[in-house]
Amino acid sequence: MSLGDLWQALLPVGRHPATGGYHRFSWTEEDAACRNWFARAAGQRDMRVEQDRNSNLWAWWDTAEPDSAPAIATGSHLDSVPAGGAFDGPLGVASGFAAIDLLREGGFTPARPIAVAAFAEEEGGRFGVACLGSRLLTGAIDPQAARELRDRSGVTLARAMAEAGCDPSVIGPDDAVLGRLAAYVELHIEQGRALADLGAPVAVGERIWPHGRWRLDFTGAADHAGTAGLAGRRDPMLAFAHTVLAARESAGRAGGLATIGRVVAEPGAVNAVSARISAWLDARAPDTDTLTGLVEGVLSGARDAASSNRVGCAAHRESLSEAVVFDPVLRDRVSRALSGAGIAAPALPTGAGHDAGILAARLPTAMLFVRNPTGVSHSPAEHASMADCEAGVVALAAVLADLAGGTGQGGTAGQ
Ligand code: GLV
Ligand code: MN
Ligand code: MN
């Protein structure tokens, strides 16, 4: 089965008929459909499927010897941001299965198991914490704090998991799963347009910028839009508006990025001053000190604006992903495997977060990026050509063959 067949089977799941945007939130019906797709893809390849304690999926190409060396894993995630694109996440999972097809067509037999993984709630699109499945797996988040996370309707993670047939009482660090892995290589659509400018279909990840999410709550006093005089109002919307501008200014000054992409006004009446505004800040920068300074600039702008408008202001950090430099030994090996297969792949940093970044705290990880001609991502306009995606599969197959070792034509599969 080709990458195209895998892709076509997944494409309709969670796609909004009018906008084309994807809504694949964790532990929902759409998520179940994505998981069924994963199980079918694994079944068609005689791969054993496991769901770990944290709802992450694993499909195993086992070796004949039960006690072979630890596995090489690949994969990505199947969940999306609200109104997201088709490629962010699913491309890595589908490419994992397609790379295995290519290796088998070349008669390759691995010396180590090869696994394809799909990590749960990578985008934090439902519960707000990015890379939740890999954070739980590696112990980067307290399981009780995770169980208490709430979605936009107030449903806790514990309840969402239970309703989807998963046991929330067992989530948390899982050394048994991690102990079976020697390395993880994630293929992902590029989320900028560096590769388009370099004229190459595939790149090797070099590092991930540190980034995080903060919730800002501005509390004022609700009042009548037609009778409350401007001077007497305690309007949290004004403090919020100043904060949006402070974020833009602070990011520009620091050479980083700041985005406020979600805001909730309560009670949300057109004809009333808001009682409360909650806004979510996403901030990223090339290094930790710059990120810290950038966020401090936004928060001090928010506090000043709150005090001059006589409203309250509280900031709460919802997640932080430290800077990641991918394991240099593994990265060199990936680059060598690609050159050996005749693939010239430049090294690229990224401002986007990935499970490979979270897993890097526990095992060597690497990334491959596939060209995205417009650079647009987290939008229905996200795109990569099928030819480039297939070039990504060939590259991934060469890397898996090299890392897993074995017999047969792995390194040149599909060439
Ligand atoms: C995930 O794509 C992120 O960087 O937010
Ligand atoms: Mn994403
Ligand atoms: Mn992603």
Short mmCIF file of C-alpha atoms and ligand atoms in Angstrom, two decimals:
data_model
loop_
_atom_site.label_atom_id
_atom_site.label_comp_id
_atom_site.label_asym_id
_atom_site.label_seq_id
_atom_site.Cartn_x
_atom_site.Cartn_y
_atom_site.Cartn_z
CA MET A 1 0.00 0.00 0.00
CA SER A 2 1.42 3.38 -1.00
CA LEU A 3 1.68 6.57 1.03
CA GLY A 4 -1.10 7.93 -1.21
CA ASP A 5 -3.49 5.12 -0.17
CA LEU A 6 -2.74 5.61 3.52
CA TRP A 7 -3.20 9.33 3.08
CA GLN A 8 -6.51 9.12 1.21
CA ALA A 9 -7.96 6.82 3.89
CA LEU A 10 -7.18 9.34 6.66
CA LEU A 11 -7.98 12.55 4.77
CA PRO A 12 -11.76 12.76 5.42
CA VAL A 13 -11.48 12.25 9.19
CA GLY A 14 -12.35 15.45 11.08
CA ARG A 15 -12.27 17.70 7.99
CA HIS A 16 -14.70 20.62 8.10
CA PRO A 17 -16.74 20.43 4.88
CA ALA A 18 -16.73 24.19 4.27
CA THR A 19 -13.27 25.37 5.40
CA GLY A 20 -11.24 22.20 4.87
CA GLY A 21 -9.75 22.71 8.36
CA TYR A 22 -9.15 19.67 10.56
CA HIS A 23 -10.70 19.22 14.00
CA ARG A 24 -9.13 16.10 15.46
CA PHE A 25 -9.20 16.54 19.22
CA SER A 26 -7.94 13.88 21.56
CA TRP A 27 -10.36 11.31 23.02
CA THR A 28 -13.22 12.36 20.71
CA GLU A 29 -15.02 10.51 17.90
CA GLU A 30 -12.56 11.91 15.36
CA ASP A 31 -9.66 10.73 17.49
CA ALA A 32 -11.20 7.26 17.64
CA ALA A 33 -11.48 7.28 13.82
CA CYS A 34 -7.79 8.27 13.54
CA ARG A 35 -6.88 5.47 15.97
CA ASN A 36 -8.89 2.99 13.90
CA TRP A 37 -7.01 4.12 10.82
CA PHE A 38 -3.74 3.48 12.71
CA ALA A 39 -4.87 0.01 13.79
CA ARG A 40 -5.97 -0.84 10.23
CA ALA A 41 -2.66 0.37 8.75
CA ALA A 42 -0.76 -1.74 11.30
CA GLY A 43 -3.01 -4.77 10.70
CA GLN A 44 -2.50 -4.58 6.94
CA ARG A 45 1.24 -4.86 7.67
CA ASP A 46 0.98 -7.62 10.29
CA MET A 47 2.28 -5.19 12.89
CA ARG A 48 1.30 -5.66 16.53
CA VAL A 49 -0.57 -2.66 18.00
CA GLU A 50 -0.29 -1.53 21.61
CA GLN A 51 -1.75 1.47 23.37
CA ASP A 52 0.46 2.50 26.29
CA ARG A 53 -0.82 3.81 29.66
CA ASN A 54 -0.79 7.37 28.30
CA SER A 55 -2.93 6.69 25.21
CA ASN A 56 0.07 6.71 22.86
CA LEU A 57 -0.21 4.13 20.07
CA TRP A 58 2.62 1.81 18.98
CA ALA A 59 2.72 -0.54 15.98
CA TRP A 60 5.57 -3.05 16.13
CA TRP A 61 7.57 -4.74 13.40
CA ASP A 62 9.11 -7.35 15.67
CA THR A 63 12.26 -9.32 14.96
CA ALA A 64 12.35 -13.12 15.03
CA GLU A 65 14.58 -13.09 18.14
CA PRO A 66 12.62 -12.14 21.28
CA ASP A 67 15.60 -10.45 22.98
CA SER A 68 17.02 -8.35 20.15
CA ALA A 69 18.50 -4.90 20.79
CA PRO A 70 16.13 -2.00 21.66
CA ALA A 71 13.91 -0.70 18.88
CA ILE A 72 14.08 2.23 16.50
CA ALA A 73 10.82 4.18 16.64
CA THR A 74 9.35 6.64 14.19
CA GLY A 75 5.97 8.37 13.98
CA SER A 76 4.36 11.63 15.10
CA HIS A 77 0.78 12.54 16.14
CA LEU A 78 -2.74 12.36 14.70
CA ASP A 79 -4.46 15.17 16.66
CA SER A 80 -4.78 18.68 15.23
CA VAL A 81 -5.07 22.29 16.34
CA PRO A 82 -8.58 23.76 15.82
CA ALA A 83 -9.02 24.18 12.04
CA GLY A 84 -5.56 22.76 11.41
CA GLY A 85 -3.91 21.38 8.29
CA ALA A 86 -3.82 17.78 7.08
CA PHE A 87 -0.06 17.27 7.32
CA ASP A 88 1.06 18.43 10.76
CA GLY A 89 1.40 15.11 12.56
CA PRO A 90 -0.32 12.58 10.28
CA LEU A 91 2.41 12.88 7.64
CA GLY A 92 4.94 11.44 10.10
CA VAL A 93 2.71 8.53 11.08
CA ALA A 94 1.67 7.63 7.52
CA SER A 95 5.30 7.99 6.36
CA GLY A 96 6.38 5.54 9.07
CA PHE A 97 4.06 2.85 7.68
CA ALA A 98 5.00 3.71 4.07
CA ALA A 99 8.73 3.51 4.91
CA ILE A 100 8.18 0.04 6.33
CA ASP A 101 6.45 -0.97 3.07
CA LEU A 102 9.46 0.29 1.13
CA LEU A 103 11.90 -1.61 3.33
CA ARG A 104 9.92 -4.82 2.96
CA GLU A 105 9.64 -4.36 -0.81
CA GLY A 106 13.45 -4.14 -0.84
CA GLY A 107 13.64 -7.45 1.04
CA PHE A 108 14.97 -5.78 4.18
CA THR A 109 14.83 -7.62 7.51
CA PRO A 110 15.71 -5.46 10.53
CA ALA A 111 18.07 -6.62 13.26
CA ARG A 112 16.11 -4.54 15.80
CA PRO A 113 12.36 -4.03 16.07
CA ILE A 114 10.97 -0.97 14.29
CA ALA A 115 7.96 0.81 15.81
CA VAL A 116 5.57 3.40 14.42
CA ALA A 117 4.12 5.64 17.14
CA ALA A 118 1.24 8.12 17.32
CA PHE A 119 1.51 10.33 20.40
CA ALA A 120 -1.63 11.58 22.14
CA GLU A 121 -2.66 15.26 22.39
CA GLU A 122 0.53 16.64 20.82
CA GLU A 123 -1.04 19.96 19.91
CA GLY A 124 -2.71 20.49 23.28
CA GLY A 125 -5.70 21.44 21.13
CA ARG A 126 -8.17 20.04 23.66
CA PHE A 127 -6.44 20.27 27.06
CA GLY A 128 -3.98 23.13 26.52
CA VAL A 129 -0.69 21.36 27.30
CA ALA A 130 1.41 20.64 24.21
CA CYS A 131 2.87 17.13 23.78
CA LEU A 132 0.80 15.75 26.63
CA GLY A 133 1.23 12.06 25.67
CA SER A 134 5.03 12.26 25.47
CA ARG A 135 5.21 14.49 28.57
CA LEU A 136 3.28 11.91 30.59
CA LEU A 137 5.37 9.06 29.18
CA THR A 138 8.66 10.76 30.12
CA GLY A 139 7.50 12.14 33.48
CA ALA A 140 7.60 15.78 32.31
CA ILE A 141 4.15 16.49 33.79
CA ASP A 142 2.58 15.44 37.08
CA PRO A 143 -0.14 12.84 36.32
CA GLN A 144 -2.55 14.30 38.89
CA ALA A 145 -2.18 17.80 37.41
CA ALA A 146 -2.81 16.24 33.99
CA ARG A 147 -5.94 14.42 35.15
CA GLU A 148 -7.35 17.74 36.36
CA LEU A 149 -6.81 19.61 33.06
CA ARG A 150 -10.09 20.81 31.56
CA ASP A 151 -11.19 21.30 27.98
CA ARG A 152 -13.26 24.26 26.75
CA SER A 153 -16.48 22.63 27.96
CA GLY A 154 -15.06 22.00 31.44
CA VAL A 155 -14.58 18.25 30.89
CA THR A 156 -11.54 16.97 32.79
CA LEU A 157 -8.86 14.90 31.09
CA ALA A 158 -9.72 12.08 33.48
CA ARG A 159 -13.34 12.07 32.34
CA ALA A 160 -12.49 12.41 28.63
CA MET A 161 -10.10 9.47 28.86
CA ALA A 162 -12.57 7.34 30.80
CA GLU A 163 -15.34 8.11 28.30
CA ALA A 164 -13.00 7.02 25.49
CA GLY A 165 -12.35 3.71 27.26
CA CYS A 166 -8.89 4.61 28.66
CA ASP A 167 -8.02 4.32 32.35
CA PRO A 168 -6.86 7.75 33.62
CA SER A 169 -5.64 6.33 36.95
CA VAL A 170 -2.63 4.67 35.28
CA ILE A 171 -1.24 7.65 33.33
CA GLY A 172 2.32 8.77 34.08
CA PRO A 173 5.99 7.95 33.52
CA ASP A 174 6.49 4.60 31.81
CA ASP A 175 10.08 3.36 31.85
CA ALA A 176 9.00 -0.01 30.49
CA VAL A 177 7.95 1.65 27.22
CA LEU A 178 10.97 3.95 27.08
CA GLY A 179 13.34 1.09 27.89
CA ARG A 180 12.33 -0.67 24.68
CA LEU A 181 13.53 2.23 22.52
CA ALA A 182 17.04 3.00 21.30
CA ALA A 183 16.12 6.09 19.27
CA TYR A 184 13.14 8.01 17.87
CA VAL A 185 13.14 9.67 14.43
CA GLU A 186 10.12 11.88 13.68
CA LEU A 187 9.29 12.98 10.15
CA HIS A 188 7.23 16.18 9.97
CA ILE A 189 6.08 18.71 7.43
CA GLU A 190 8.28 21.80 7.67
CA GLN A 191 6.39 24.65 9.29
CA GLY A 192 8.34 27.46 7.67
CA ARG A 193 9.58 27.87 4.10
CA ALA A 194 13.32 27.40 4.54
CA LEU A 195 13.39 24.25 2.42
CA ALA A 196 11.50 25.90 -0.42
CA ASP A 197 14.20 28.58 -0.45
CA LEU A 198 16.99 25.97 -0.34
CA GLY A 199 15.45 23.94 -3.17
CA ALA A 200 15.57 20.65 -1.20
CA PRO A 201 12.63 18.32 -0.43
CA VAL A 202 13.99 16.99 2.88
CA ALA A 203 15.99 18.41 5.81
CA VAL A 204 17.41 17.09 9.07
CA GLY A 205 16.25 18.80 12.30
CA GLU A 206 19.00 20.57 14.16
CA ARG A 207 17.27 22.13 17.22
CA ILE A 208 13.95 23.38 18.56
CA TRP A 209 13.48 26.84 19.99
CA PRO A 210 12.32 26.96 23.63
CA HIS A 211 8.65 27.88 23.84
CA GLY A 212 5.71 27.99 26.21
CA ARG A 213 2.10 28.93 26.85
CA TRP A 214 0.77 31.37 29.46
CA ARG A 215 -2.84 32.09 30.40
CA LEU A 216 -3.51 35.71 31.34
CA ASP A 217 -6.68 36.54 33.30
CA PHE A 218 -7.82 40.16 33.48
CA THR A 219 -10.67 40.75 35.94
CA GLY A 220 -12.77 43.92 35.93
CA ALA A 221 -16.39 44.78 36.63
CA ALA A 222 -19.33 44.01 34.35
CA ASP A 223 -21.55 47.01 33.64
CA HIS A 224 -24.12 48.37 31.19
CA ALA A 225 -22.72 49.44 27.79
CA GLY A 226 -25.30 52.21 27.48
CA THR A 227 -25.16 53.75 30.94
CA ALA A 228 -21.73 53.14 32.52
CA GLY A 229 -19.60 56.26 31.91
CA LEU A 230 -16.18 55.66 30.35
CA ALA A 231 -14.26 57.18 33.26
CA GLY A 232 -15.82 54.91 35.88
CA ARG A 233 -15.41 51.62 34.03
CA ARG A 234 -13.09 48.83 35.09
CA ASP A 235 -12.89 47.24 31.63
CA PRO A 236 -10.50 44.26 31.34
CA MET A 237 -10.73 44.44 27.54
CA LEU A 238 -8.59 47.58 27.57
CA ALA A 239 -5.84 45.89 29.58
CA PHE A 240 -6.02 42.92 27.21
CA ALA A 241 -5.76 45.17 24.12
CA HIS A 242 -2.64 46.88 25.51
CA THR A 243 -1.18 43.44 26.26
CA VAL A 244 -1.57 42.30 22.63
CA LEU A 245 0.48 45.32 21.59
CA ALA A 246 3.02 44.72 24.39
CA ALA A 247 3.45 41.14 23.18
CA ARG A 248 4.12 42.27 19.63
CA GLU A 249 6.59 44.90 20.80
CA SER A 250 8.40 42.62 23.25
CA ALA A 251 8.78 39.84 20.65
CA GLY A 252 10.05 42.30 18.04
CA ARG A 253 12.61 43.72 20.50
CA ALA A 254 13.81 40.25 21.55
CA GLY A 255 13.98 38.69 18.09
CA GLY A 256 11.44 36.03 19.11
CA LEU A 257 7.76 35.34 18.48
CA ALA A 258 4.66 36.06 20.57
CA THR A 259 1.11 35.16 19.59
CA ILE A 260 -2.21 35.60 21.32
CA GLY A 261 -4.40 33.26 19.31
CA ARG A 262 -7.16 32.57 21.81
CA VAL A 263 -9.22 34.96 23.90
CA VAL A 264 -12.41 34.47 25.89
CA ALA A 265 -14.52 37.42 27.06
CA GLU A 266 -16.97 36.78 29.90
CA PRO A 267 -19.87 36.98 30.11
CA GLY A 268 -19.64 37.78 26.39
CA ALA A 269 -22.58 40.17 26.06
CA VAL A 270 -22.38 42.70 23.22
CA ASN A 271 -24.05 45.32 25.41
CA ALA A 272 -22.00 44.87 28.60
CA VAL A 273 -18.49 45.72 29.78
CA SER A 274 -16.71 42.39 30.27
CA ALA A 275 -16.20 41.03 33.78
CA ARG A 276 -13.20 38.98 32.77
CA ILE A 277 -10.92 38.37 29.80
CA SER A 278 -8.78 35.25 29.54
CA ALA A 279 -6.11 35.26 26.84
CA TRP A 280 -3.48 32.69 25.95
CA LEU A 281 0.05 33.79 25.05
CA ASP A 282 2.32 31.52 22.99
CA ALA A 283 5.93 32.75 23.15
CA ARG A 284 9.05 31.36 21.45
CA ALA A 285 12.65 32.48 21.10
CA PRO A 286 16.01 31.18 19.88
CA ASP A 287 17.29 30.64 23.46
CA THR A 288 15.99 30.45 27.02
CA ASP A 289 17.29 33.83 28.24
CA THR A 290 15.70 35.59 25.29
CA LEU A 291 12.42 33.77 25.91
CA THR A 292 12.48 34.72 29.60
CA GLY A 293 13.10 38.39 28.76
CA LEU A 294 10.44 38.36 26.05
CA VAL A 295 7.77 36.93 28.38
CA GLU A 296 8.76 39.25 31.22
CA GLY A 297 8.27 42.18 28.80
CA VAL A 298 4.75 40.97 27.94
CA LEU A 299 3.80 40.33 31.56
CA SER A 300 5.08 43.67 32.76
CA GLY A 301 3.13 45.37 29.94
CA ALA A 302 0.04 43.41 31.04
CA ARG A 303 0.47 44.39 34.70
CA ASP A 304 0.96 48.09 33.83
CA ALA A 305 -2.10 48.08 31.58
CA ALA A 306 -4.14 46.31 34.26
CA SER A 307 -3.16 48.78 36.93
CA SER A 308 -3.85 51.87 34.79
CA ASN A 309 -7.29 50.44 33.94
CA ARG A 310 -7.97 49.38 37.57
CA VAL A 311 -8.42 45.72 36.74
CA GLY A 312 -6.80 42.59 38.14
CA CYS A 313 -4.19 40.62 36.23
CA ALA A 314 -2.97 37.08 36.91
CA ALA A 315 -0.60 35.02 34.75
CA HIS A 316 -0.33 31.26 34.85
CA ARG A 317 2.24 29.24 32.86
CA GLU A 318 0.44 26.27 31.26
CA SER A 319 3.45 24.62 29.64
CA LEU A 320 7.12 25.18 28.90
CA SER A 321 9.28 23.27 26.45
CA GLU A 322 13.00 23.84 27.00
CA ALA A 323 15.39 24.39 24.09
CA VAL A 324 16.35 21.12 22.42
CA VAL A 325 19.50 20.45 20.44
CA PHE A 326 19.01 17.08 18.80
CA ASP A 327 21.56 14.42 19.76
CA PRO A 328 24.61 15.31 17.60
CA VAL A 329 25.76 11.69 17.24
CA LEU A 330 22.35 10.54 16.00
CA ARG A 331 22.00 13.62 13.80
CA ASP A 332 25.35 12.93 12.12
CA ARG A 333 24.38 9.33 11.62
CA VAL A 334 21.05 10.35 10.05
CA SER A 335 22.86 12.78 7.74
CA ARG A 336 25.38 10.10 6.77
CA ALA A 337 22.59 7.58 6.08
CA LEU A 338 20.91 10.13 3.84
CA SER A 339 24.12 10.98 1.95
CA GLY A 340 24.73 7.24 1.56
CA ALA A 341 21.30 6.98 -0.10
CA GLY A 342 22.14 9.93 -2.36
CA ILE A 343 19.88 12.39 -0.51
CA ALA A 344 21.25 15.88 0.15
CA ALA A 345 19.45 17.15 3.26
CA PRO A 346 20.36 20.48 4.87
CA ALA A 347 20.15 20.94 8.67
CA LEU A 348 17.31 23.17 9.91
CA PRO A 349 16.28 24.63 13.27
CA THR A 350 12.57 25.04 14.01
CA GLY A 351 10.34 27.18 16.18
CA ALA A 352 7.65 24.48 16.28
CA GLY A 353 7.36 21.98 19.12
CA HIS A 354 7.39 18.19 18.64
CA ASP A 355 7.24 14.97 20.66
CA ALA A 356 10.83 14.36 19.47
CA GLY A 357 11.77 17.39 21.58
CA ILE A 358 10.12 16.02 24.72
CA LEU A 359 11.49 12.50 24.21
CA ALA A 360 14.98 13.98 23.74
CA ALA A 361 15.22 14.22 27.55
CA ARG A 362 15.20 10.40 27.74
CA LEU A 363 16.65 9.00 24.49
CA PRO A 364 18.44 10.12 21.32
CA THR A 365 15.93 11.68 18.93
CA ALA A 366 16.15 13.15 15.44
CA MET A 367 13.81 14.80 12.95
CA LEU A 368 13.33 14.91 9.21
CA PHE A 369 11.40 17.81 7.65
CA VAL A 370 9.53 17.70 4.35
CA ARG A 371 9.32 20.84 2.19
CA ASN A 372 6.27 23.06 2.62
CA PRO A 373 6.25 25.48 -0.34
CA THR A 374 4.31 28.28 1.36
CA GLY A 375 5.58 27.64 4.87
CA VAL A 376 2.00 27.97 6.18
CA SER A 377 1.04 25.58 8.99
CA HIS A 378 -1.68 25.27 11.67
CA SER A 379 -4.08 26.29 8.90
CA PRO A 380 -6.03 24.46 6.19
CA ALA A 381 -3.57 26.06 3.71
CA GLU A 382 -0.73 23.85 5.03
CA HIS A 383 0.59 21.79 2.12
CA ALA A 384 3.35 19.54 0.81
CA SER A 385 3.37 17.90 -2.63
CA MET A 386 2.92 14.11 -2.78
CA ALA A 387 6.27 13.91 -4.62
CA ASP A 388 8.02 15.60 -1.69
CA CYS A 389 6.15 13.44 0.81
CA GLU A 390 7.32 10.36 -1.08
CA ALA A 391 10.88 11.71 -1.03
CA GLY A 392 10.42 11.99 2.74
CA VAL A 393 9.38 8.32 2.90
CA VAL A 394 12.48 7.27 0.93
CA ALA A 395 14.66 9.32 3.30
CA LEU A 396 12.95 7.87 6.37
CA ALA A 397 13.33 4.31 5.05
CA ALA A 398 17.06 4.88 4.52
CA VAL A 399 17.44 6.21 8.06
CA LEU A 400 15.41 3.40 9.67
CA ALA A 401 17.39 0.78 7.75
CA ASP A 402 20.67 2.29 8.87
CA LEU A 403 19.64 2.62 12.52
CA ALA A 404 17.90 -0.74 12.79
CA GLY A 405 20.63 -2.61 10.91
CA GLY A 406 19.73 -5.84 9.22
CA THR A 407 19.86 -7.61 5.94
CA GLY A 408 18.51 -6.61 2.55
CA GLN A 409 18.29 -3.44 0.57
CA GLY A 410 17.24 -0.97 3.23
CA GLY A 411 19.58 1.92 2.54
CA THR A 412 18.63 2.21 -1.09
CA ALA A 413 14.95 1.28 -0.75
CA GLY A 414 12.94 2.92 -3.47
CA GLN A 415 16.01 4.36 -5.22
C1 GLV B 1 3.08 22.48 17.66
O1 GLV B 1 2.94 22.38 16.44
C2 GLV B 1 3.53 23.73 18.20
O2 GLV B 1 4.67 24.12 17.93
O3 GLV B 1 2.73 24.39 18.85
MN MN B 2 1.39 21.55 15.23
MN MN B 3 3.15 18.43 14.74
#
